[in-house]
CSV table of C-alpha atoms in Angstrom, one decimal:
chain,number,residue,atom,x,y,z
A,106,MET,CA,131.7,-42.4,79.7
A,107,LYS,CA,135.0,-43.7,80.9
A,108,GLN,CA,137.8,-44.4,78.4
A,109,HIS,CA,139.1,-47.9,78.7
A,110,ILE,CA,142.6,-48.8,77.7
A,111,LEU,CA,143.5,-52.2,76.7
A,112,VAL,CA,146.8,-53.6,78.0
A,113,PRO,CA,148.2,-56.5,76.1
A,114,SER,CA,148.7,-59.7,78.0
A,115,PHE,CA,152.1,-60.4,76.5
A,116,GLY,CA,155.3,-58.6,75.9
A,117,LEU,CA,156.7,-56.7,72.9
A,118,LYS,CA,158.7,-59.6,71.4
A,119,GLU,CA,155.9,-61.9,71.7
A,120,GLY,CA,153.4,-59.3,70.1
A,121,GLU,CA,155.9,-58.8,67.1
A,122,THR,CA,155.9,-62.6,66.6
A,123,HIS,CA,152.1,-62.7,66.7
A,124,PHE,CA,152.0,-59.8,64.2
A,125,LYS,CA,154.5,-61.4,61.9
A,126,ASN,CA,152.6,-64.7,61.9
A,127,LEU,CA,149.3,-63.0,61.3
A,128,THR,CA,150.7,-61.0,58.5
A,129,SER,CA,152.3,-64.1,56.8
A,130,GLN,CA,148.9,-65.9,57.1
A,131,VAL,CA,147.1,-63.1,55.5
A,132,ARG,CA,149.6,-62.8,52.6
A,133,GLU,CA,149.0,-66.5,51.8
A,134,VAL,CA,145.2,-65.9,51.2
A,135,PRO,CA,144.5,-65.7,47.5
A,136,GLY,CA,142.9,-62.7,46.4
A,137,LEU,CA,143.6,-60.3,49.2
A,138,SER,CA,146.8,-58.6,47.6
A,139,GLN,CA,146.7,-57.3,44.2
A,140,SER,CA,149.8,-57.3,41.9
A,141,ALA,CA,151.3,-54.0,41.1
A,142,THR,CA,150.0,-54.4,37.5
A,143,ASP,CA,146.5,-54.8,38.6
A,144,MET,CA,146.8,-51.7,40.7
A,145,PHE,CA,148.3,-49.5,38.0
A,146,PHE,CA,145.5,-50.7,35.7
A,147,ARG,CA,142.9,-49.7,38.4
A,148,LEU,CA,144.5,-46.2,38.8
A,149,PHE,CA,144.6,-45.9,35.0
A,150,ILE,CA,140.9,-46.6,34.7
A,151,LEU,CA,140.0,-44.4,37.6
A,152,THR,CA,142.2,-41.6,36.0
A,153,ILE,CA,140.4,-41.9,32.6
A,154,LEU,CA,137.0,-42.0,34.3
A,155,LEU,CA,137.8,-38.8,36.3
A,156,VAL,CA,139.0,-37.0,33.2
A,157,VAL,CA,135.9,-38.0,31.2
A,158,THR,CA,133.6,-36.7,33.9
A,159,TYR,CA,135.5,-33.6,34.3
A,160,VAL,CA,135.3,-32.9,30.5
A,161,PHE,CA,131.7,-33.9,30.4
A,162,SER,CA,130.8,-31.5,33.2
A,163,ILE,CA,132.5,-28.4,31.5
A,164,ARG,CA,131.0,-29.3,28.1
A,165,VAL,CA,127.5,-30.0,29.0
A,166,PHE,CA,125.2,-27.1,29.9
A,167,ASP,CA,122.2,-29.1,31.3
A,168,SER,CA,122.5,-28.7,35.1
A,169,PHE,CA,121.1,-32.2,35.8
A,170,PHE,CA,123.9,-33.9,33.8
A,171,VAL,CA,126.5,-31.6,35.4
A,172,TYR,CA,125.2,-32.6,38.8
A,173,CYS,CA,125.4,-36.3,37.8
A,174,ALA,CA,129.0,-35.8,36.6
A,175,CYS,CA,129.9,-34.1,39.8
A,176,PHE,CA,128.5,-36.9,41.8
A,177,LEU,CA,130.5,-39.4,39.7
A,178,GLN,CA,133.7,-37.3,40.3
A,179,ALA,CA,133.1,-37.4,44.0
A,180,LEU,CA,132.7,-41.2,44.1
A,181,ILE,CA,135.9,-41.4,41.8
A,182,LEU,CA,137.9,-39.2,44.1
A,183,SER,CA,136.7,-41.3,47.0
A,184,GLN,CA,138.2,-44.3,45.4
A,185,PHE,CA,141.5,-42.5,45.0
A,186,ALA,CA,141.3,-41.5,48.7
A,187,PHE,CA,140.7,-45.1,49.8
A,188,LEU,CA,143.6,-46.4,47.5
A,189,GLY,CA,145.8,-43.8,49.0
A,190,HIS,CA,144.7,-44.8,52.5
A,191,ASP,CA,145.4,-48.5,51.8
A,192,ALA,CA,148.8,-47.5,50.3
A,193,GLY,CA,149.7,-45.8,53.3
A,194,HIS,CA,149.1,-48.8,55.4
A,195,GLY,CA,151.2,-50.8,53.0
A,196,ALA,CA,148.1,-52.8,51.9
A,197,ALA,CA,147.7,-51.9,48.3
A,198,VAL,CA,150.4,-54.0,47.0
A,199,ARG,CA,153.2,-55.8,48.5
A,200,SER,CA,156.1,-53.4,47.4
A,201,ILE,CA,156.7,-50.5,49.9
A,202,ALA,CA,158.0,-48.3,47.0
A,203,VAL,CA,154.9,-49.0,44.9
A,204,ASN,CA,152.7,-48.3,47.8
A,205,ARG,CA,154.4,-44.9,48.4
A,206,TRP,CA,154.0,-44.1,44.7
A,207,ILE,CA,150.3,-45.1,44.7
A,208,GLY,CA,149.8,-43.0,47.9
A,209,CYS,CA,151.5,-39.9,46.4
A,210,TYR,CA,149.6,-40.3,43.0
A,211,SER,CA,146.2,-41.0,44.6
A,212,MET,CA,146.2,-38.5,47.4
A,213,THR,CA,148.8,-35.7,46.5
A,214,LEU,CA,148.3,-35.4,42.8
A,215,ILE,CA,144.7,-36.6,42.3
A,216,THR,CA,142.8,-35.5,45.6
A,217,GLY,CA,145.2,-32.7,46.6
A,218,LEU,CA,145.9,-34.0,50.1
A,219,CYS,CA,149.6,-34.2,50.8
A,220,PHE,CA,150.3,-37.9,51.3
A,221,GLN,CA,153.3,-37.6,53.4
A,222,GLU,CA,151.5,-35.2,55.9
A,223,TRP,CA,148.5,-37.6,55.9
A,224,MET,CA,150.9,-40.5,56.7
A,225,ARG,CA,152.5,-38.7,59.5
A,226,ARG,CA,149.1,-37.8,61.1
A,227,HIS,CA,147.6,-41.1,60.4
A,228,TRP,CA,150.4,-43.0,62.1
A,229,SER,CA,150.3,-40.6,65.0
A,230,HIS,CA,146.5,-41.5,65.1
A,231,HIS,CA,147.2,-45.2,65.2
A,232,GLN,CA,150.0,-44.9,67.8
A,233,ASN,CA,147.7,-42.8,70.1
A,234,CYS,CA,144.3,-44.1,69.0
A,235,GLN,CA,141.5,-42.5,71.0
A,236,ILE,CA,143.8,-40.9,73.6
A,237,GLU,CA,142.1,-37.4,73.8
A,238,GLU,CA,145.2,-35.4,74.4
A,239,VAL,CA,147.5,-36.7,71.6
A,240,ASP,CA,145.3,-38.4,68.9
A,241,PRO,CA,145.2,-35.9,66.0
A,242,ASP,CA,141.8,-37.3,65.1
A,243,MET,CA,140.5,-36.3,68.5
A,244,GLN,CA,141.7,-32.7,68.1
A,245,VAL,CA,138.4,-31.3,66.7
A,246,GLU,CA,137.0,-30.1,70.0
A,247,SER,CA,136.0,-26.6,68.6
A,248,VAL,CA,133.7,-28.3,66.1
A,249,VAL,CA,132.3,-31.5,67.6
A,250,SER,CA,132.6,-33.4,70.9
A,251,LEU,CA,134.0,-36.9,70.8
A,252,SER,CA,134.0,-37.4,74.6
A,253,THR,CA,132.3,-36.2,77.7
A,254,GLY,CA,135.4,-34.3,78.8
A,255,SER,CA,135.2,-32.3,75.6
A,256,VAL,CA,131.5,-31.5,76.2
A,257,SER,CA,132.3,-30.2,79.8
A,258,ARG,CA,135.0,-27.8,78.5
A,259,LYS,CA,132.5,-26.2,76.0
A,260,THR,CA,130.8,-22.9,76.3
A,261,ALA,CA,127.0,-22.6,76.1
A,262,LEU,CA,127.1,-22.2,72.4
A,263,GLY,CA,129.4,-25.2,71.9
A,264,LYS,CA,127.1,-27.4,74.1
A,265,CYS,CA,124.1,-26.3,72.0
A,266,LEU,CA,126.1,-27.1,68.8
A,267,THR,CA,127.1,-30.5,70.4
A,268,ARG,CA,123.5,-31.5,70.7
A,269,PHE,CA,123.1,-31.2,67.0
A,270,GLN,CA,126.4,-32.5,65.9
A,271,HIS,CA,124.8,-35.5,64.4
A,272,ILE,CA,123.3,-33.4,61.7
A,273,HIS,CA,126.2,-31.0,61.0
A,274,ILE,CA,129.2,-33.3,61.4
A,275,TRP,CA,128.5,-34.7,57.8
A,276,VAL,CA,129.0,-31.4,56.2
A,277,LEU,CA,131.8,-30.2,58.6
A,278,SER,CA,133.7,-33.5,58.2
A,279,LEU,CA,134.5,-32.6,54.6
A,280,LEU,CA,136.6,-29.8,55.9
A,281,PHE,CA,138.6,-31.8,58.6
A,282,ALA,CA,141.4,-32.5,56.2
A,283,PHE,CA,142.1,-28.8,55.8
A,284,SER,CA,141.7,-27.9,59.5
A,285,GLN,CA,144.9,-29.1,60.9
């Protein structure tokens, strides 16, 4: 499949103007942006829930309830990761400093994924989205194939694994954050 690159039909200045207009329109929509107080309350509740499920999982010896607690912990940690992602885009709250704090707390402290490193890689991904040679999210060639070019460069074993990547990608994707 051939990769298509979209070229904007307007210049950089006009694009910046469109982006600023769109951003101001989005900020005027009620309910899309949370206040810092609401976000801190949300982080506080998520932190309490995480601590409660952790304490519960080490105090209870019935494996069914431990599995339930671990499942809840995974959901809560996912929420922290989503908040960190939104903060990295500057979308959690309006303040840049508060977004950075939310990202560092959510990602670095709670999930263990360095927020500053994630920001660097994620912005690189957005600047080079789907460009196979430079997009960091496309640099998983040893594990899966995201393009026909990647498939053609694989050995016989790699091609065999690629045929079944729809099955193993879900397990392996949990490790992608630690692979680079």
